[in-house]
């Protein structure tokens, strides 16, 4: 074998590993964003319930973030606490968190709450509407995942039936063509 074969193989394997690693990282980021969306939906439900119990949005946002556990609730709580120290609104800080993580739901929440606050509309109504929207999206995502699982199971069943029929019919077909 020529000496160039070793380095060329190494470069090809390095490129393949780079692509595999990048794809794995993209898949992990997608899963984490989906988990954050579910957490945000639960968080907004908690905020809406807290506001229905009589709390104002300034008190309900940090209190609801403190209730939950996990990495997403920690980021929400850190963003809200950071807003208190930096002098910005909590929803603006959540919008910045959405920009950093690439979550459109948080940036949309920032825009909607800023508009509601500027126009004098009820922030509670806006938060409840966002919670309902995220809940509906979460249900639609669960139904889509269930439909995809059903479809993949159907494909696996078709492959198994084909393999079984091939196994059962092979001797007869072989005898037929053999003479």
Short mmCIF file of C-alpha atoms in Angstrom, two decimals:
data_model
loop_
_atom_site.label_atom_id
_atom_site.label_comp_id
_atom_site.label_asym_id
_atom_site.label_seq_id
_atom_site.Cartn_x
_atom_site.Cartn_y
_atom_site.Cartn_z
CA UNK A 1 0.00 0.00 0.00
CA UNK A 2 1.31 3.49 -0.76
CA UNK A 3 2.21 5.85 2.09
CA UNK A 4 -0.51 8.30 1.07
CA UNK A 5 -3.19 5.73 1.94
CA UNK A 6 -2.81 6.20 5.74
CA UNK A 7 -3.15 10.00 5.86
CA UNK A 8 -5.93 9.93 3.24
CA UNK A 9 -7.85 7.37 5.29
CA UNK A 10 -7.30 9.49 8.40
CA UNK A 11 -8.67 12.60 6.67
CA UNK A 12 -11.72 10.73 5.40
CA UNK A 13 -12.42 9.29 8.86
CA UNK A 14 -11.88 12.69 10.49
CA UNK A 15 -14.36 14.30 8.08
CA UNK A 16 -16.88 11.51 8.72
CA UNK A 17 -16.53 11.91 12.49
CA UNK A 18 -16.92 15.67 12.15
CA UNK A 19 -20.18 15.21 10.26
CA UNK A 20 -21.46 12.61 12.72
CA UNK A 21 -20.56 14.79 15.70
CA UNK A 22 -22.19 17.85 14.16
CA UNK A 23 -25.37 15.90 13.42
CA UNK A 24 -25.45 14.52 16.96
CA UNK A 25 -24.97 18.01 18.38
CA UNK A 26 -27.79 19.36 16.20
CA UNK A 27 -30.09 16.52 17.33
CA UNK A 28 -29.25 17.17 20.99
CA UNK A 29 -29.92 20.89 20.55
CA UNK A 30 -33.27 20.10 18.91
CA UNK A 31 -34.23 17.82 21.80
CA UNK A 32 -33.20 20.43 24.38
CA UNK A 33 -35.22 23.13 22.60
CA UNK A 34 -38.26 20.85 22.57
CA UNK A 35 -37.78 20.18 26.28
CA UNK A 36 -37.48 23.92 26.93
CA UNK A 37 -40.71 24.53 24.97
CA UNK A 38 -42.53 21.98 27.14
CA UNK A 39 -41.10 23.60 30.26
CA UNK A 40 -42.11 27.05 29.03
CA UNK A 41 -45.65 25.81 28.49
CA UNK A 42 -45.80 24.47 32.04
CA UNK A 43 -44.22 27.69 33.35
CA UNK A 44 -46.79 29.89 31.62
CA UNK A 45 -49.58 27.69 32.99
CA UNK A 46 -48.13 28.20 36.48
CA UNK A 47 -47.90 31.96 35.91
CA UNK A 48 -51.50 32.08 34.67
CA UNK A 49 -52.73 30.11 37.69
CA UNK A 50 -50.73 32.33 40.01
CA UNK A 51 -52.20 35.46 38.42
CA UNK A 52 -55.72 34.02 38.63
CA UNK A 53 -55.08 33.53 42.34
CA UNK A 54 -54.56 37.28 42.68
CA UNK A 55 -50.84 37.85 42.20
CA UNK A 56 -49.57 40.53 39.87
CA UNK A 57 -47.30 39.66 36.99
CA UNK A 58 -44.26 41.13 38.77
CA UNK A 59 -44.76 38.63 41.59
CA UNK A 60 -46.12 35.69 39.57
CA UNK A 61 -43.24 35.45 37.07
CA UNK A 62 -40.41 34.84 39.61
CA UNK A 63 -42.60 32.80 41.97
CA UNK A 64 -43.62 30.41 39.20
CA UNK A 65 -40.02 30.02 38.03
CA UNK A 66 -38.97 29.12 41.57
CA UNK A 67 -41.56 26.34 41.78
CA UNK A 68 -40.15 24.21 38.97
CA UNK A 69 -36.99 22.19 38.88
CA UNK A 70 -34.65 21.23 36.10
CA UNK A 71 -32.25 23.07 33.85
CA UNK A 72 -34.94 24.97 31.92
CA UNK A 73 -36.60 26.33 35.06
CA UNK A 74 -33.15 27.31 36.32
CA UNK A 75 -32.53 29.32 33.15
CA UNK A 76 -35.96 30.96 33.44
CA UNK A 77 -35.33 31.85 37.07
CA UNK A 78 -31.84 33.19 36.30
CA UNK A 79 -33.21 35.34 33.47
CA UNK A 80 -35.96 36.80 35.67
CA UNK A 81 -33.55 37.42 38.56
CA UNK A 82 -31.11 39.03 36.13
CA UNK A 83 -33.86 41.33 34.91
CA UNK A 84 -34.48 42.53 38.43
CA UNK A 85 -30.81 43.42 38.87
CA UNK A 86 -30.35 44.98 35.43
CA UNK A 87 -33.47 47.14 35.59
CA UNK A 88 -35.24 45.61 32.58
CA UNK A 89 -38.59 43.88 32.51
CA UNK A 90 -38.79 40.16 33.16
CA UNK A 91 -40.29 39.46 29.75
CA UNK A 92 -37.52 41.40 28.00
CA UNK A 93 -35.01 39.24 29.83
CA UNK A 94 -36.94 36.14 28.74
CA UNK A 95 -36.83 37.46 25.16
CA UNK A 96 -33.05 37.77 25.41
CA UNK A 97 -32.94 34.19 26.68
CA UNK A 98 -35.02 33.18 23.65
CA UNK A 99 -32.55 34.94 21.34
CA UNK A 100 -29.66 33.15 22.99
CA UNK A 101 -31.27 29.69 22.79
CA UNK A 102 -32.99 30.22 19.44
CA UNK A 103 -36.50 29.85 20.87
CA UNK A 104 -39.09 31.86 18.97
CA UNK A 105 -41.68 31.31 21.72
CA UNK A 106 -39.72 33.38 24.21
CA UNK A 107 -39.05 36.20 21.77
CA UNK A 108 -42.75 36.20 20.77
CA UNK A 109 -43.69 36.31 24.45
CA UNK A 110 -41.39 39.31 24.93
CA UNK A 111 -42.97 41.14 21.98
CA UNK A 112 -46.54 40.33 23.05
CA UNK A 113 -46.03 41.35 26.67
CA UNK A 114 -44.20 44.53 25.69
CA UNK A 115 -47.10 45.43 23.41
CA UNK A 116 -49.65 44.53 26.08
CA UNK A 117 -47.81 46.60 28.66
CA UNK A 118 -47.35 49.59 26.32
CA UNK A 119 -50.93 49.58 25.08
CA UNK A 120 -52.37 49.15 28.54
CA UNK A 121 -53.88 45.78 27.72
CA UNK A 122 -54.08 43.13 30.37
CA UNK A 123 -50.80 41.27 30.80
CA UNK A 124 -52.68 38.43 32.49
CA UNK A 125 -54.88 37.89 29.43
CA UNK A 126 -51.84 37.84 27.18
CA UNK A 127 -50.04 35.33 29.41
CA UNK A 128 -53.10 33.07 29.57
CA UNK A 129 -53.45 33.19 25.77
CA UNK A 130 -49.76 32.30 25.31
CA UNK A 131 -50.11 29.43 27.79
CA UNK A 132 -53.10 28.06 25.86
CA UNK A 133 -51.24 28.38 22.56
CA UNK A 134 -48.18 26.55 23.89
CA UNK A 135 -50.38 23.86 25.43
CA UNK A 136 -52.10 23.31 22.08
CA UNK A 137 -48.69 23.11 20.34
CA UNK A 138 -47.50 20.60 22.93
CA UNK A 139 -50.57 18.43 22.32
CA UNK A 140 -50.11 18.67 18.55
CA UNK A 141 -46.44 17.67 18.89
CA UNK A 142 -47.41 14.66 21.02
CA UNK A 143 -50.01 13.59 18.47
CA UNK A 144 -47.49 13.97 15.62
CA UNK A 145 -44.93 11.88 17.52
CA UNK A 146 -47.57 9.20 18.14
CA UNK A 147 -48.53 9.17 14.46
CA UNK A 148 -44.89 8.85 13.44
CA UNK A 149 -44.39 5.98 15.89
CA UNK A 150 -47.44 4.25 14.46
CA UNK A 151 -46.12 4.72 10.93
CA UNK A 152 -42.70 3.32 11.83
CA UNK A 153 -44.33 0.33 13.49
CA UNK A 154 -46.40 -0.24 10.35
CA UNK A 155 -43.22 -0.19 8.26
CA UNK A 156 -41.53 -2.64 10.64
CA UNK A 157 -44.54 -4.95 10.41
CA UNK A 158 -44.44 -4.86 6.60
CA UNK A 159 -40.73 -5.73 6.63
CA UNK A 160 -41.35 -8.62 9.03
CA UNK A 161 -44.20 -10.00 6.90
CA UNK A 162 -42.05 -9.74 3.77
CA UNK A 163 -39.15 -11.51 5.51
CA UNK A 164 -41.49 -14.24 6.79
CA UNK A 165 -43.05 -14.80 3.38
CA UNK A 166 -39.63 -14.88 1.74
CA UNK A 167 -38.47 -17.46 4.28
CA UNK A 168 -41.57 -19.60 3.79
CA UNK A 169 -41.83 -19.32 0.01
CA UNK A 170 -38.13 -19.62 -0.88
CA UNK A 171 -38.01 -23.46 -0.95
CA UNK A 172 -41.07 -23.67 -3.21
CA UNK A 173 -39.80 -20.98 -5.59
CA UNK A 174 -36.31 -22.54 -5.67
CA UNK A 175 -37.79 -25.96 -6.52
CA UNK A 176 -39.98 -24.41 -9.20
CA UNK A 177 -37.06 -22.72 -10.95
CA UNK A 178 -34.70 -25.69 -10.44
CA UNK A 179 -36.78 -27.89 -12.54
#
